[in-house]
Short mmCIF file of C-alpha atoms in Angstrom, two decimals:
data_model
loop_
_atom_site.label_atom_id
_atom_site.label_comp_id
_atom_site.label_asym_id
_atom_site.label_seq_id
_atom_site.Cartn_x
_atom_site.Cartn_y
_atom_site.Cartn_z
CA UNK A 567 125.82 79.72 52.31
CA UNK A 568 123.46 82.29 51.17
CA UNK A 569 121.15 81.11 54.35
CA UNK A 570 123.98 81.70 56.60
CA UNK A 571 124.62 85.32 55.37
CA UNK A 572 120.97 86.31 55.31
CA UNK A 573 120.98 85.06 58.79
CA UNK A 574 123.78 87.20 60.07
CA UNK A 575 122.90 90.01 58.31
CA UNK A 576 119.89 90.31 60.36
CA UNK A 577 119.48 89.45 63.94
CA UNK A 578 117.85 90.44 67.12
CA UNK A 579 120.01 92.17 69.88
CA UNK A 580 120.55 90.19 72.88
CA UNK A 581 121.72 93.40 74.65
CA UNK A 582 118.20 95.17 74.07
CA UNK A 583 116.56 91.75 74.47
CA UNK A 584 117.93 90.20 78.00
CA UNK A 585 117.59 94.24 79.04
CA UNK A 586 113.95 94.36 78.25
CA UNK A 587 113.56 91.00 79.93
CA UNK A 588 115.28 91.65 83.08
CA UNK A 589 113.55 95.09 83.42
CA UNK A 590 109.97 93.92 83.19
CA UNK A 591 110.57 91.04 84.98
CA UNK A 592 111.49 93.14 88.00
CA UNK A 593 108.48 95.49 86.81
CA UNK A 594 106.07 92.13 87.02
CA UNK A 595 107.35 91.01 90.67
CA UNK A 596 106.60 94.75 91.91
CA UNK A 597 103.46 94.73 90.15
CA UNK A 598 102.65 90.93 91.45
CA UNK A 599 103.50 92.17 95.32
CA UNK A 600 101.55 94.99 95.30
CA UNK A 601 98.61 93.47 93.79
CA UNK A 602 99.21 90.93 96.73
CA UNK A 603 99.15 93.73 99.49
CA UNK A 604 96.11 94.93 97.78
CA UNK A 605 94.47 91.89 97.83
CA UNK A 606 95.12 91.41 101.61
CA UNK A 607 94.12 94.31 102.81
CA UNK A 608 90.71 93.54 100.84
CA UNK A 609 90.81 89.53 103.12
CA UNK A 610 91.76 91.44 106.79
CA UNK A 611 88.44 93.84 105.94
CA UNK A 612 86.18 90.95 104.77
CA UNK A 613 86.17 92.67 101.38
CA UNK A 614 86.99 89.70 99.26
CA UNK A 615 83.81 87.42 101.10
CA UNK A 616 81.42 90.20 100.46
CA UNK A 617 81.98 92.16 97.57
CA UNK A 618 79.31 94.76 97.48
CA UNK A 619 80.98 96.11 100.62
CA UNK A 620 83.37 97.76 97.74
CA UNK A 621 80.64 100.40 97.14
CA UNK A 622 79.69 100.50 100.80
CA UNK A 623 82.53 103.16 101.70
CA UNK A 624 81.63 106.97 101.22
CA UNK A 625 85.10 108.22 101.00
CA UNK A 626 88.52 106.50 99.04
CA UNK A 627 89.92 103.15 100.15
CA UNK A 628 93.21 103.70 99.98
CA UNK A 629 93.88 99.93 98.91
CA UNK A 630 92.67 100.57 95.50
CA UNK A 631 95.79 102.20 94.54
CA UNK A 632 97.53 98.68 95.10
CA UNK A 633 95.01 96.86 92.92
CA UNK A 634 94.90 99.43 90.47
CA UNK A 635 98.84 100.09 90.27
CA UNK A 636 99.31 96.54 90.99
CA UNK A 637 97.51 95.79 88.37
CA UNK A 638 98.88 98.05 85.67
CA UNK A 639 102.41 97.08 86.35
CA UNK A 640 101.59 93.11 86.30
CA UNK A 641 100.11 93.20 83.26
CA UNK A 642 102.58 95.45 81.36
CA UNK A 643 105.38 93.17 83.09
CA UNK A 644 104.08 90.20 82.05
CA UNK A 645 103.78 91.61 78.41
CA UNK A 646 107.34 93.29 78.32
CA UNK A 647 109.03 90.13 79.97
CA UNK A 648 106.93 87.21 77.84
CA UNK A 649 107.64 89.23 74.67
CA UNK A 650 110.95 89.68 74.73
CA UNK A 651 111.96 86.21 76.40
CA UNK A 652 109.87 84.59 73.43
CA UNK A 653 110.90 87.86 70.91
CA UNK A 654 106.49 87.74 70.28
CA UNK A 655 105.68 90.87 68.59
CA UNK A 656 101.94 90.73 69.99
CA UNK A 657 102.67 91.28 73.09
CA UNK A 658 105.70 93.66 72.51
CA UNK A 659 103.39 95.67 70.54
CA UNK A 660 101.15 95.69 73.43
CA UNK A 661 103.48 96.76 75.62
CA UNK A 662 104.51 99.38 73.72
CA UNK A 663 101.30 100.89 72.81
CA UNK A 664 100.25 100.42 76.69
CA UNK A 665 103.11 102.34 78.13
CA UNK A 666 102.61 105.27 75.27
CA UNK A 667 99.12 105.27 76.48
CA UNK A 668 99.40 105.66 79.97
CA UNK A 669 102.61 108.33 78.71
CA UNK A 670 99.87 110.23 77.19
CA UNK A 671 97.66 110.55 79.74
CA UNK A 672 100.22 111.45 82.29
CA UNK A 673 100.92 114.53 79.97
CA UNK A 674 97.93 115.01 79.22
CA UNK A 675 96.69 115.05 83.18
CA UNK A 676 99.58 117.23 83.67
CA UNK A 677 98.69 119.77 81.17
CA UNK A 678 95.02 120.14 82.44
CA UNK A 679 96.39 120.85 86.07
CA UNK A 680 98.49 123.71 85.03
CA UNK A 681 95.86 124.90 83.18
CA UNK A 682 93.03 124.09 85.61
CA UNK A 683 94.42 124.99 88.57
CA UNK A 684 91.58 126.46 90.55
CA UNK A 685 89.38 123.27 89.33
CA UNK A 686 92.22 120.90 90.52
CA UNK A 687 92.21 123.34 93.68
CA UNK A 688 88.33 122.67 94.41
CA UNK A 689 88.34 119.05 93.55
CA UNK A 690 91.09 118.59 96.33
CA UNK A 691 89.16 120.30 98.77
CA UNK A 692 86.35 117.90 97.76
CA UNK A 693 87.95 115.30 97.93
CA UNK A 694 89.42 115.86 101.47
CA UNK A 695 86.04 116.77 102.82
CA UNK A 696 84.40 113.56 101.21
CA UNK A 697 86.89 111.68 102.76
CA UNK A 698 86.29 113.60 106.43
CA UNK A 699 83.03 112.28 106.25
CA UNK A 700 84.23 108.99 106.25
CA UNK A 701 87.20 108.58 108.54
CA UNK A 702 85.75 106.38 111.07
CA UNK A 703 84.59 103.91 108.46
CA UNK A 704 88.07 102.54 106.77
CA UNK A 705 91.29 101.91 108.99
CA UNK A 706 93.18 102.12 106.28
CA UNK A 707 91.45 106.12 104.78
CA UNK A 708 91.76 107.20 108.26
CA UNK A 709 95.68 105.54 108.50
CA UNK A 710 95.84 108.31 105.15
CA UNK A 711 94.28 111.25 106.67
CA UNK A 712 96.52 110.87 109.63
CA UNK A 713 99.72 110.68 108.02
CA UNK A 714 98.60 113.53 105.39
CA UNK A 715 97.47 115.70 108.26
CA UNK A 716 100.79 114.88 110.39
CA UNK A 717 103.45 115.14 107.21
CA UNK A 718 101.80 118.36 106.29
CA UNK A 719 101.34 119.96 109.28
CA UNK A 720 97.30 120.34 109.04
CA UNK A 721 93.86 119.97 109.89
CA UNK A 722 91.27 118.93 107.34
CA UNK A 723 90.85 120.94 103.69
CA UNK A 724 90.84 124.66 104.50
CA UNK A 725 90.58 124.61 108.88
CA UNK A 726 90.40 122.21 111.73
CA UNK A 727 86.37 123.64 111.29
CA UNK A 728 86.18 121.01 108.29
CA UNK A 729 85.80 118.08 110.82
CA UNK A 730 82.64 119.43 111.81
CA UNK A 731 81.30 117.39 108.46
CA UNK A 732 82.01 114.35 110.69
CA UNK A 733 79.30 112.77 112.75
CA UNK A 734 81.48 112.12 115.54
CA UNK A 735 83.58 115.54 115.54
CA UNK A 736 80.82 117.55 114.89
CA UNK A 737 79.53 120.68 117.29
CA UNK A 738 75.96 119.61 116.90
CA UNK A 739 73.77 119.20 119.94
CA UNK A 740 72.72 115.92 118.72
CA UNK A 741 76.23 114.45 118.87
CA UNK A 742 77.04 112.62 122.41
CA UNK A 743 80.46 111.14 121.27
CA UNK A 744 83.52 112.01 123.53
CA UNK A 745 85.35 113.51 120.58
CA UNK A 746 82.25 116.34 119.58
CA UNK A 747 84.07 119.76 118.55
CA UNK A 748 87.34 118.47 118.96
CA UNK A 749 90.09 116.80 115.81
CA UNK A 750 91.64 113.74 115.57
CA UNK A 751 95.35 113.69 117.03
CA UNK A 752 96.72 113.72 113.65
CA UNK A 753 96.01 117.47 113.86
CA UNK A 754 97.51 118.34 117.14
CA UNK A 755 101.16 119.95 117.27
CA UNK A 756 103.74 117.79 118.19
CA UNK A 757 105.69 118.14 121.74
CA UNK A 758 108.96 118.70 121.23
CA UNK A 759 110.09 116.57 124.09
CA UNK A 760 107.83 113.48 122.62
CA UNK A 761 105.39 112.87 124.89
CA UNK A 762 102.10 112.05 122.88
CA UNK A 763 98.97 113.31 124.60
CA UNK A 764 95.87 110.61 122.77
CA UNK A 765 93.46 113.25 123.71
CA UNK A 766 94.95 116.65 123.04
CA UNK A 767 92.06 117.12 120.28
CA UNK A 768 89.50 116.71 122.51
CA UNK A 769 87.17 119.76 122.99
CA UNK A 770 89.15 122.35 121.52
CA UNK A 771 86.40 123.85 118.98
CA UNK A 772 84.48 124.39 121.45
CA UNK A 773 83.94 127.82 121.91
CA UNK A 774 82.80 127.59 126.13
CA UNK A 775 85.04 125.14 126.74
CA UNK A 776 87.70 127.50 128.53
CA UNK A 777 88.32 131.15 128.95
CA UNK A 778 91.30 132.91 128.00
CA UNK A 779 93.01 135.20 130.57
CA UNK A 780 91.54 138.11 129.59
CA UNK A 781 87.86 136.25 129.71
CA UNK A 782 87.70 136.21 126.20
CA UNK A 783 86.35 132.52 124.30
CA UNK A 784 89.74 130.69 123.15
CA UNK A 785 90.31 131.72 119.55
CA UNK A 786 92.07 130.64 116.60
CA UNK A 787 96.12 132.15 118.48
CA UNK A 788 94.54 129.93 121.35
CA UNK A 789 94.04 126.55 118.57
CA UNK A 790 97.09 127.31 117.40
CA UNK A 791 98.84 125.77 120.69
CA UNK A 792 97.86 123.15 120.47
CA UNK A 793 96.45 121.72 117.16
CA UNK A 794 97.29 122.84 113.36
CA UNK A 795 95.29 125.79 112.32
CA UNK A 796 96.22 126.00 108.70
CA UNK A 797 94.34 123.81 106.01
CA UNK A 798 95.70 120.35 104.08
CA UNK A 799 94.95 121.93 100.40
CA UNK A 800 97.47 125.32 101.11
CA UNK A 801 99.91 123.16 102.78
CA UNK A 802 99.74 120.32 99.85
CA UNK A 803 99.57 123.47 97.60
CA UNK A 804 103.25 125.46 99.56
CA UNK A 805 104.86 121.80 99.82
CA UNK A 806 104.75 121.55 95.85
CA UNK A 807 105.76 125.05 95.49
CA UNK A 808 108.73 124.39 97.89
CA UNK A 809 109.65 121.31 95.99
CA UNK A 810 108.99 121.90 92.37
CA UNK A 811 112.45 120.66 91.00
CA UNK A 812 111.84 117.57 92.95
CA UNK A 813 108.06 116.70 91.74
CA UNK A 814 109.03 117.67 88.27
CA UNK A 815 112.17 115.73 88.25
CA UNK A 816 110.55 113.04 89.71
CA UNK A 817 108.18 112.90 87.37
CA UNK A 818 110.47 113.64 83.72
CA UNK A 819 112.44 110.67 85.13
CA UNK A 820 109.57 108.34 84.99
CA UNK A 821 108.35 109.87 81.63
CA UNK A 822 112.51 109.08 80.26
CA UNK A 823 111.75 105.66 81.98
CA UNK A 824 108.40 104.94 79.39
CA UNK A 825 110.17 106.35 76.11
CA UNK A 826 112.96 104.23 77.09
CA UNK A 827 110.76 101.23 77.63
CA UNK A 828 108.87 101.97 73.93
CA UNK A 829 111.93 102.58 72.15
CA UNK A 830 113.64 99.56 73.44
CA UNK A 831 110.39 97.56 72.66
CA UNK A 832 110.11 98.82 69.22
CA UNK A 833 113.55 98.38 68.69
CA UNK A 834 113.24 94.84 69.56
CA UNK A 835 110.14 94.12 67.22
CA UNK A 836 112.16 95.36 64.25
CA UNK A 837 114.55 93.46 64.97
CA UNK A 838 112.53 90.45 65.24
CA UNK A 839 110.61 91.36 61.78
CA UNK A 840 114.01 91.86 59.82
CA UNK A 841 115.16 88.41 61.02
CA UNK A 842 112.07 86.76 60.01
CA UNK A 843 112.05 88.30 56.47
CA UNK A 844 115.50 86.40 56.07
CA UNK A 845 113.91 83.25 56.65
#
């Protein structure tokens, strides 16, 4: 008798258990399929059969965010959705301190760009540039610089000028490709009746290339016709201004998402603990 009222005095919730369980076990399958895409895109690029090719890139493979993120949420799935199925406090405690980990450096990321803007500012411009460099050597980097250039309504960090730091869009007399001093068509404005012109990029940094009517070298009002004038950092920079609530919303939802995940996880562990000190 005593047994049975020690028992039900103390017992773990099914409510925040089966919740906990469901929940990472949708969090595992997301993390499992991205992981997969990850993996291949790594096979279709001969990644996976030679390994050192990893390094081999000079700008970012976009396919690491898969493996990474993939990654991440597989193994904080697997933790969440073993440990509460089994009610192990290891791996709840794991998943717990994991999540308040990766809270913490969220906020803490988030803190340092607000307070170093102009550093964030440059390393973006880096970045892009780096990645200019390289947009003939990864489908899947230049697939990125497309969409980022066409979403945005740009051409490379600060001016369509920035793709002269690629060896096949480059002005230099030493360049013999059909694209020299011209953009990708990412960066060309869009017709409004839809017709898509492959080589509307061609030539048109180059200086000589035409004559205005007044017999003046096309300028930048000439560019502006037909390509995006206006850099991918100031429009990145104006689209978060113009959507603040959204980005911050966005991103206070997923930080309400971890608490709730730790607090439901702890929850569960003392649970578990006050049940086994009736035994």
């Amino acid at each position: 008798m005593n047994r049975k009222h020690k028992y039900k005095g103390a017992e773990v919730s099914c409510c925040v258990k089966y919740f906990l369980f469901g929940f990472n076990i949708l969090f595992w399958l997301l993390g499992a399929a991205f992981l997969a895409i990850g993996l291949w895109a790594w096979a279709e690029k001969g990644v996976l059969s030679n390994l050192s090719s990893i390094t081999d890139l000079g700008g970012f493979d976009p396919v690491w965010l898969f493996i990474v993120v993939g990654g991440v949420m597989f193994v904080l799935g697997f933790a969440g959705c073993i440990g509460a199925l089994r009610e192990n406090t290891l791996l709840l405690k794991f998943f717990s301190v994991f999540l308040g980990l990766i809270f913490f450096l969220e906020l803490a990321a988030g803190i340092l760009a607000f307070v170093f803007k102009d550093w964030i500012k440059d390393q973006l411009n880096f970045f892009i540039n780096n990645n200019i460099k390289a947009y003939r050597d990864d489908i899947d980097l230049q697939n990125l610089i497309d969409f980022a250039q066409g979403y945005w309504s740009c051409c490379g960090a600060h001016g369509p000028d920035d793709w002269n730091l690629n060896m096949y869009f480059n002005c230099t007399d030493q360049n013999h490709s059909r694209e020299r001093c011209g953009v990708p068509l990412s960066c060309c404005v869009k017709d409004p009746v839809g017709v898509v012109n492959t080589q509307c990029g061609y030539d048109v940094r180059r200086k000589e290339a035409a004559v205005n009517s007044s017999g003046a070298a096309p300028g930048k009002l000439d560019q502006q016709k037909y390509i995006y004038t206006k850099g991918c950092v100031g429009q990145f920079e104006k689209w978060l201004q113009d959507n603040l609530i959204i980005v911050a919303g966005t991103f206070v939802g997923i930080a309400l998402l971890q608490i709730f995940g730790i607090c439901l996880a702890q929850n569960l562990v003392s649970d578990i603990k006050a049940v086994k000190a009736n035994w």
